[in-house]
mmCIF file of N, CA and C in Angstrom:
data_model
loop_
_atom_site.group_PDB
_atom_site.id
_atom_site.type_symbol
_atom_site.label_atom_id
_atom_site.label_comp_id
_atom_site.label_asym_id
_atom_site.label_seq_id
_atom_site.Cartn_x
_atom_site.Cartn_y
_atom_site.Cartn_z
ATOM 1 N N UNK A 1 -1.026 3.059 -7.040
ATOM 2 C CA UNK A 1 -1.087 4.296 -7.716
ATOM 3 C C UNK A 1 -0.764 4.011 -9.164
ATOM 4 N N UNK A 2 -1.536 4.581 -10.053
ATOM 5 C CA UNK A 2 -1.310 4.408 -11.488
ATOM 6 C C UNK A 2 -1.286 5.769 -12.162
ATOM 7 N N UNK A 3 -0.344 5.943 -13.075
ATOM 8 C CA UNK A 3 -0.359 7.142 -13.908
ATOM 9 C C UNK A 3 -0.246 6.715 -15.362
ATOM 10 N N UNK A 4 -0.466 7.632 -16.240
ATOM 11 C CA UNK A 4 -0.389 7.352 -17.674
ATOM 12 C C UNK A 4 0.718 8.197 -18.295
ATOM 13 N N UNK A 5 1.818 8.324 -17.538
ATOM 14 C CA UNK A 5 2.934 9.159 -17.972
ATOM 15 C C UNK A 5 3.855 8.436 -18.937
ATOM 16 N N UNK A 6 5.122 8.821 -18.890
ATOM 17 C CA UNK A 6 6.109 8.338 -19.854
ATOM 18 C C UNK A 6 6.572 6.915 -19.585
ATOM 19 N N UNK A 7 6.312 6.393 -18.389
ATOM 20 C CA UNK A 7 6.752 5.038 -18.049
ATOM 21 C C UNK A 7 8.203 5.009 -17.604
ATOM 22 N N UNK A 8 8.631 3.843 -17.114
ATOM 23 C CA UNK A 8 9.976 3.671 -16.565
ATOM 24 C C UNK A 8 10.577 2.412 -17.186
ATOM 25 N N UNK A 9 11.785 2.518 -17.706
ATOM 26 C CA UNK A 9 12.450 1.362 -18.307
ATOM 27 C C UNK A 9 12.799 0.332 -17.232
ATOM 28 N N UNK A 10 13.051 -0.912 -17.653
ATOM 29 C CA UNK A 10 13.432 -1.963 -16.705
ATOM 30 C C UNK A 10 14.719 -1.612 -15.983
ATOM 31 N N UNK A 11 15.688 -1.035 -16.697
ATOM 32 C CA UNK A 11 16.950 -0.635 -16.057
ATOM 33 C C UNK A 11 16.706 0.404 -14.968
ATOM 34 N N UNK A 12 15.883 1.404 -15.265
ATOM 35 C CA UNK A 12 15.586 2.431 -14.257
ATOM 36 C C UNK A 12 14.777 1.857 -13.102
ATOM 37 N N UNK A 13 13.891 0.893 -13.359
ATOM 38 C CA UNK A 13 13.114 0.274 -12.282
ATOM 39 C C UNK A 13 14.027 -0.415 -11.274
ATOM 40 N N UNK A 14 15.113 -1.007 -11.753
ATOM 41 C CA UNK A 14 16.048 -1.691 -10.841
ATOM 42 C C UNK A 14 16.768 -0.699 -9.928
ATOM 43 N N UNK A 15 16.845 0.564 -10.343
ATOM 44 C CA UNK A 15 17.586 1.569 -9.581
ATOM 45 C C UNK A 15 16.708 2.629 -8.932
ATOM 46 N N UNK A 16 15.407 2.585 -9.157
ATOM 47 C CA UNK A 16 14.549 3.703 -8.760
ATOM 48 C C UNK A 16 14.433 3.923 -7.253
ATOM 49 N N UNK A 17 14.776 2.932 -6.436
ATOM 50 C CA UNK A 17 14.674 3.091 -4.989
ATOM 51 C C UNK A 17 16.018 3.404 -4.336
ATOM 52 N N UNK A 18 17.037 3.619 -5.143
ATOM 53 C CA UNK A 18 18.347 3.987 -4.605
ATOM 54 C C UNK A 18 18.323 5.461 -4.195
ATOM 55 N N UNK A 19 19.012 5.798 -3.083
ATOM 56 C CA UNK A 19 19.008 7.204 -2.662
ATOM 57 C C UNK A 19 19.675 8.098 -3.708
ATOM 58 N N UNK A 20 19.112 9.267 -3.880
ATOM 59 C CA UNK A 20 19.590 10.307 -4.785
ATOM 60 C C UNK A 20 19.473 9.923 -6.264
ATOM 61 N N UNK A 21 18.681 8.911 -6.552
ATOM 62 C CA UNK A 21 18.484 8.482 -7.947
ATOM 63 C C UNK A 21 17.439 9.369 -8.596
ATOM 64 N N UNK A 22 17.784 9.998 -9.690
ATOM 65 C CA UNK A 22 16.861 10.819 -10.466
ATOM 66 C C UNK A 22 16.883 10.316 -11.897
ATOM 67 N N UNK A 23 15.746 10.314 -12.538
ATOM 68 C CA UNK A 23 15.649 9.891 -13.937
ATOM 69 C C UNK A 23 15.882 11.089 -14.837
ATOM 70 N N UNK A 24 16.447 10.837 -16.005
ATOM 71 C CA UNK A 24 16.713 11.928 -16.948
ATOM 72 C C UNK A 24 15.469 12.748 -17.240
ATOM 73 N N UNK A 25 14.331 12.069 -17.323
ATOM 74 C CA UNK A 25 13.070 12.738 -17.659
ATOM 75 C C UNK A 25 12.696 13.787 -16.614
ATOM 76 N N UNK A 26 13.028 13.569 -15.346
ATOM 77 C CA UNK A 26 12.593 14.485 -14.288
ATOM 78 C C UNK A 26 13.715 15.324 -13.697
ATOM 79 N N UNK A 27 14.949 15.057 -14.048
ATOM 80 C CA UNK A 27 16.083 15.747 -13.424
ATOM 81 C C UNK A 27 15.994 17.258 -13.523
ATOM 82 N N UNK A 28 15.555 17.755 -14.656
ATOM 83 C CA UNK A 28 15.644 19.189 -14.896
ATOM 84 C C UNK A 28 14.333 19.935 -14.728
ATOM 85 N N UNK A 29 13.193 19.237 -14.754
ATOM 86 C CA UNK A 29 11.926 19.965 -14.694
ATOM 87 C C UNK A 29 11.088 19.654 -13.456
ATOM 88 N N UNK A 30 11.555 18.766 -12.574
ATOM 89 C CA UNK A 30 10.834 18.465 -11.339
ATOM 90 C C UNK A 30 11.810 18.625 -10.181
ATOM 91 N N UNK A 31 11.478 19.499 -9.209
ATOM 92 C CA UNK A 31 12.405 19.706 -8.097
ATOM 93 C C UNK A 31 12.506 18.468 -7.214
ATOM 94 N N UNK A 32 13.607 18.342 -6.516
ATOM 95 C CA UNK A 32 13.818 17.238 -5.595
ATOM 96 C C UNK A 32 15.259 16.777 -5.639
ATOM 97 N N UNK A 33 15.582 15.909 -4.695
ATOM 98 C CA UNK A 33 16.950 15.387 -4.627
ATOM 99 C C UNK A 33 17.019 13.881 -4.828
ATOM 100 N N UNK A 34 15.873 13.235 -5.038
ATOM 101 C CA UNK A 34 15.891 11.803 -5.304
ATOM 102 C C UNK A 34 15.848 10.930 -4.067
ATOM 103 N N UNK A 35 15.227 11.409 -3.004
ATOM 104 C CA UNK A 35 15.122 10.598 -1.791
ATOM 105 C C UNK A 35 13.713 10.058 -1.544
ATOM 106 N N UNK A 36 12.715 10.551 -2.241
ATOM 107 C CA UNK A 36 11.327 10.191 -1.966
ATOM 108 C C UNK A 36 11.056 8.702 -2.024
ATOM 109 N N UNK A 37 11.389 8.055 -3.130
ATOM 110 C CA UNK A 37 11.118 6.620 -3.261
ATOM 111 C C UNK A 37 11.986 5.792 -2.330
ATOM 112 N N UNK A 38 13.208 6.245 -2.067
ATOM 113 C CA UNK A 38 14.074 5.564 -1.110
ATOM 114 C C UNK A 38 13.427 5.548 0.278
ATOM 115 N N UNK A 39 12.927 6.704 0.711
ATOM 116 C CA UNK A 39 12.289 6.808 2.025
ATOM 117 C C UNK A 39 11.021 5.953 2.077
ATOM 118 N N UNK A 40 10.217 5.997 1.027
ATOM 119 C CA UNK A 40 8.998 5.181 0.979
ATOM 120 C C UNK A 40 9.352 3.709 1.143
ATOM 121 N N UNK A 41 10.347 3.238 0.408
ATOM 122 C CA UNK A 41 10.736 1.821 0.512
ATOM 123 C C UNK A 41 11.198 1.478 1.920
ATOM 124 N N UNK A 42 11.951 2.369 2.563
ATOM 125 C CA UNK A 42 12.426 2.112 3.922
ATOM 126 C C UNK A 42 11.250 1.975 4.891
ATOM 127 N N UNK A 43 10.263 2.855 4.760
ATOM 128 C CA UNK A 43 9.090 2.810 5.638
ATOM 129 C C UNK A 43 8.295 1.524 5.402
ATOM 130 N N UNK A 44 8.062 1.196 4.136
ATOM 131 C CA UNK A 44 7.290 -0.004 3.809
ATOM 132 C C UNK A 44 8.002 -1.247 4.334
ATOM 133 N N UNK A 45 9.303 -1.336 4.132
ATOM 134 C CA UNK A 45 10.070 -2.489 4.635
ATOM 135 C C UNK A 45 10.043 -2.558 6.161
ATOM 136 N N UNK A 46 10.139 -1.405 6.815
ATOM 137 C CA UNK A 46 10.127 -1.378 8.282
ATOM 138 C C UNK A 46 8.818 -1.925 8.843
ATOM 139 N N UNK A 47 7.765 -1.859 8.051
ATOM 140 C CA UNK A 47 6.462 -2.371 8.471
ATOM 141 C C UNK A 47 6.181 -3.763 7.917
ATOM 142 N N UNK A 48 7.221 -4.402 7.370
ATOM 143 C CA UNK A 48 7.070 -5.764 6.874
ATOM 144 C C UNK A 48 6.379 -5.852 5.529
ATOM 145 N N UNK A 49 6.368 -4.768 4.778
ATOM 146 C CA UNK A 49 5.672 -4.749 3.496
ATOM 147 C C UNK A 49 6.610 -4.821 2.312
ATOM 148 N N UNK A 50 6.015 -4.656 1.143
ATOM 149 C CA UNK A 50 6.788 -4.680 -0.094
ATOM 150 C C UNK A 50 6.162 -3.725 -1.110
ATOM 151 N N UNK A 51 6.947 -3.359 -2.105
ATOM 152 C CA UNK A 51 6.489 -2.484 -3.181
ATOM 153 C C UNK A 51 6.694 -3.215 -4.500
ATOM 154 N N UNK A 52 5.688 -3.154 -5.370
ATOM 155 C CA UNK A 52 5.795 -3.721 -6.714
ATOM 156 C C UNK A 52 5.585 -2.604 -7.726
ATOM 157 N N UNK A 53 6.371 -2.634 -8.801
ATOM 158 C CA UNK A 53 6.281 -1.628 -9.855
ATOM 159 C C UNK A 53 6.015 -2.337 -11.175
ATOM 160 N N UNK A 54 5.034 -1.852 -11.908
ATOM 161 C CA UNK A 54 4.721 -2.365 -13.237
ATOM 162 C C UNK A 54 4.745 -1.168 -14.181
ATOM 163 N N UNK A 55 5.723 -1.145 -15.097
ATOM 164 C CA UNK A 55 5.875 0.003 -15.969
ATOM 165 C C UNK A 55 6.633 -0.382 -17.227
ATOM 166 N N UNK A 56 6.419 0.401 -18.257
ATOM 167 C CA UNK A 56 7.167 0.278 -19.506
ATOM 168 C C UNK A 56 7.157 1.642 -20.177
ATOM 169 N N UNK A 57 8.241 1.985 -20.860
ATOM 170 C CA UNK A 57 8.280 3.279 -21.545
ATOM 171 C C UNK A 57 7.069 3.455 -22.464
ATOM 172 N N UNK A 58 6.431 4.620 -22.332
ATOM 173 C CA UNK A 58 5.268 4.943 -23.139
ATOM 174 C C UNK A 58 3.962 4.335 -22.647
ATOM 175 N N UNK A 59 3.999 3.577 -21.551
ATOM 176 C CA UNK A 59 2.814 2.865 -21.066
ATOM 177 C C UNK A 59 2.320 3.355 -19.708
ATOM 178 N N UNK A 60 3.027 4.259 -19.065
ATOM 179 C CA UNK A 60 2.639 4.681 -17.716
ATOM 180 C C UNK A 60 3.210 3.736 -16.673
ATOM 181 N N UNK A 61 2.825 3.963 -15.414
ATOM 182 C CA UNK A 61 3.394 3.216 -14.301
ATOM 183 C C UNK A 61 2.318 2.906 -13.275
ATOM 184 N N UNK A 62 2.370 1.696 -12.723
ATOM 185 C CA UNK A 62 1.546 1.324 -11.577
ATOM 186 C C UNK A 62 2.481 0.907 -10.456
ATOM 187 N N UNK A 63 2.297 1.499 -9.284
ATOM 188 C CA UNK A 63 3.071 1.149 -8.096
ATOM 189 C C UNK A 63 2.084 0.639 -7.057
ATOM 190 N N UNK A 64 2.362 -0.545 -6.522
ATOM 191 C CA UNK A 64 1.507 -1.139 -5.491
ATOM 192 C C UNK A 64 2.317 -1.288 -4.202
ATOM 193 N N UNK A 65 1.734 -0.862 -3.099
ATOM 194 C CA UNK A 65 2.357 -1.013 -1.777
ATOM 195 C C UNK A 65 1.541 -2.026 -1.004
ATOM 196 N N UNK A 66 2.197 -3.059 -0.511
ATOM 197 C CA UNK A 66 1.548 -4.100 0.283
ATOM 198 C C UNK A 66 2.076 -4.038 1.708
ATOM 199 N N UNK A 67 1.160 -3.918 2.659
ATOM 200 C CA UNK A 67 1.510 -3.904 4.079
ATOM 201 C C UNK A 67 0.733 -5.006 4.770
ATOM 202 N N UNK A 68 1.358 -5.679 5.742
ATOM 203 C CA UNK A 68 0.623 -6.719 6.455
ATOM 204 C C UNK A 68 -0.485 -6.109 7.298
ATOM 205 N N UNK A 69 -1.559 -6.854 7.434
ATOM 206 C CA UNK A 69 -2.658 -6.385 8.286
ATOM 207 C C UNK A 69 -2.240 -6.412 9.744
ATOM 208 N N UNK A 70 -2.732 -5.446 10.474
ATOM 209 C CA UNK A 70 -2.493 -5.404 11.906
ATOM 210 C C UNK A 70 -3.509 -6.319 12.569
ATOM 211 N N UNK A 71 -3.090 -7.021 13.585
ATOM 212 C CA UNK A 71 -4.006 -7.875 14.320
ATOM 213 C C UNK A 71 -5.044 -7.007 15.022
ATOM 214 N N UNK A 72 -6.322 -7.412 15.026
ATOM 215 C CA UNK A 72 -7.384 -6.581 15.602
ATOM 216 C C UNK A 72 -7.169 -6.206 17.059
ATOM 217 N N UNK A 73 -6.478 -7.038 17.836
ATOM 218 C CA UNK A 73 -6.306 -6.748 19.261
ATOM 219 C C UNK A 73 -5.090 -5.871 19.542
ATOM 220 N N UNK A 74 -4.380 -5.440 18.521
ATOM 221 C CA UNK A 74 -3.214 -4.585 18.713
ATOM 222 C C UNK A 74 -3.587 -3.132 18.451
ATOM 223 N N UNK A 75 -3.165 -2.249 19.333
ATOM 224 C CA UNK A 75 -3.344 -0.821 19.134
ATOM 225 C C UNK A 75 -1.968 -0.240 18.864
ATOM 226 N N UNK A 76 -1.774 0.422 17.735
ATOM 227 C CA UNK A 76 -0.443 0.881 17.373
ATOM 228 C C UNK A 76 0.108 1.970 18.286
ATOM 229 N N UNK A 77 -0.757 2.791 18.861
ATOM 230 C CA UNK A 77 -0.317 3.883 19.725
ATOM 231 C C UNK A 77 -1.266 3.968 20.911
ATOM 232 N N UNK A 78 -0.738 4.315 22.094
ATOM 233 C CA UNK A 78 -1.627 4.435 23.252
ATOM 234 C C UNK A 78 -2.676 5.525 23.015
ATOM 235 N N UNK A 79 -3.873 5.273 23.493
ATOM 236 C CA UNK A 79 -4.956 6.257 23.386
ATOM 237 C C UNK A 79 -5.576 6.457 24.759
ATOM 238 N N UNK A 80 -6.197 7.615 24.939
ATOM 239 C CA UNK A 80 -6.885 7.902 26.193
ATOM 240 C C UNK A 80 -8.171 7.092 26.257
ATOM 241 N N UNK A 81 -8.668 6.790 27.466
ATOM 242 C CA UNK A 81 -9.936 6.067 27.579
ATOM 243 C C UNK A 81 -11.046 6.799 26.831
ATOM 244 N N UNK A 82 -11.799 6.064 26.042
ATOM 245 C CA UNK A 82 -12.901 6.632 25.280
ATOM 246 C C UNK A 82 -12.489 7.240 23.945
ATOM 247 N N UNK A 83 -11.200 7.345 23.698
ATOM 248 C CA UNK A 83 -10.720 7.923 22.437
ATOM 249 C C UNK A 83 -10.525 6.818 21.405
ATOM 250 N N UNK A 84 -10.949 7.084 20.186
ATOM 251 C CA UNK A 84 -10.752 6.135 19.092
ATOM 252 C C UNK A 84 -9.299 6.203 18.620
ATOM 253 N N UNK A 85 -8.646 5.047 18.425
ATOM 254 C CA UNK A 85 -7.286 5.098 17.890
ATOM 255 C C UNK A 85 -7.288 5.642 16.461
ATOM 256 N N UNK A 86 -6.355 6.505 16.167
ATOM 257 C CA UNK A 86 -6.212 7.060 14.820
ATOM 258 C C UNK A 86 -4.815 6.733 14.314
ATOM 259 N N UNK A 87 -4.709 6.307 13.072
ATOM 260 C CA UNK A 87 -3.372 6.034 12.539
ATOM 261 C C UNK A 87 -2.613 7.343 12.351
ATOM 262 N N UNK A 88 -1.308 7.316 12.570
ATOM 263 C CA UNK A 88 -0.535 8.536 12.342
ATOM 264 C C UNK A 88 -0.414 8.822 10.851
ATOM 265 N N UNK A 89 -0.228 10.075 10.531
ATOM 266 C CA UNK A 89 0.060 10.473 9.159
ATOM 267 C C UNK A 89 1.500 10.957 9.126
ATOM 268 N N UNK A 90 2.264 10.405 8.223
ATOM 269 C CA UNK A 90 3.644 10.846 8.047
ATOM 270 C C UNK A 90 3.734 11.627 6.750
ATOM 271 N N UNK A 91 4.396 12.749 6.812
ATOM 272 C CA UNK A 91 4.580 13.569 5.631
ATOM 273 C C UNK A 91 6.067 13.678 5.359
ATOM 274 N N UNK A 92 6.465 13.312 4.152
ATOM 275 C CA UNK A 92 7.854 13.419 3.741
ATOM 276 C C UNK A 92 7.911 14.267 2.486
ATOM 277 N N UNK A 93 8.926 15.086 2.383
ATOM 278 C CA UNK A 93 9.115 15.862 1.163
ATOM 279 C C UNK A 93 10.601 15.991 0.916
ATOM 280 N N UNK A 94 11.034 15.629 -0.276
ATOM 281 C CA UNK A 94 12.439 15.848 -0.610
ATOM 282 C C UNK A 94 12.595 17.113 -1.437
ATOM 283 N N UNK A 95 11.540 17.921 -1.486
ATOM 284 C CA UNK A 95 11.578 19.150 -2.270
ATOM 285 C C UNK A 95 11.878 20.383 -1.424
ATOM 286 N N UNK A 96 12.091 20.194 -0.135
ATOM 287 C CA UNK A 96 12.324 21.312 0.761
ATOM 288 C C UNK A 96 13.655 21.111 1.470
ATOM 289 N N UNK A 97 14.505 22.099 1.453
ATOM 290 C CA UNK A 97 15.797 21.999 2.115
ATOM 291 C C UNK A 97 15.603 21.790 3.615
ATOM 292 N N UNK A 98 16.274 20.802 4.158
ATOM 293 C CA UNK A 98 16.212 20.537 5.588
ATOM 294 C C UNK A 98 14.914 19.913 6.053
ATOM 295 N N UNK A 99 14.105 19.386 5.150
ATOM 296 C CA UNK A 99 12.815 18.800 5.536
ATOM 297 C C UNK A 99 13.037 17.536 6.354
ATOM 298 N N UNK A 100 12.186 17.344 7.335
ATOM 299 C CA UNK A 100 12.245 16.154 8.172
ATOM 300 C C UNK A 100 10.850 15.566 8.226
ATOM 301 N N UNK A 101 10.762 14.225 8.418
ATOM 302 C CA UNK A 101 9.422 13.639 8.511
ATOM 303 C C UNK A 101 8.673 14.219 9.706
ATOM 304 N N UNK A 102 7.403 14.445 9.527
ATOM 305 C CA UNK A 102 6.561 14.966 10.601
ATOM 306 C C UNK A 102 5.383 14.030 10.792
ATOM 307 N N UNK A 103 5.113 13.660 12.041
ATOM 308 C CA UNK A 103 3.964 12.816 12.335
ATOM 309 C C UNK A 103 2.868 13.675 12.921
ATOM 310 N N UNK A 104 1.663 13.508 12.397
ATOM 311 C CA UNK A 104 0.512 14.228 12.929
ATOM 312 C C UNK A 104 -0.610 13.237 13.172
ATOM 313 N N UNK A 105 -1.529 13.593 13.998
ATOM 314 C CA UNK A 105 -2.699 12.753 14.275
ATOM 315 C C UNK A 105 -3.939 13.516 13.884
ATOM 316 N N UNK A 106 -4.935 12.750 13.427
ATOM 317 C CA UNK A 106 -6.209 13.407 13.161
ATOM 318 C C UNK A 106 -6.640 13.364 11.746
#
């Protein structure tokens, strides 16, 4: 994902995945509690992946998520005979009080 926003300093990049971490630029004008990037990192790590961030103040930000490929003979979730396997979709939001991850199919 790439944006052309305000960018992130090196100091903030080192802390951006900590829980409840909010940047001064977004603290007052963007709702949330600072858990989004923390949760993303936990999910990516749980799947054996990694996240890379390339950013500088005034230059925008690029975030890359790398996940290992699944072996072709592995099915992540049981499926009924004749049904095509579909990857689950997880939705996370730290902008809603009491929000919990929800998995949906389809």
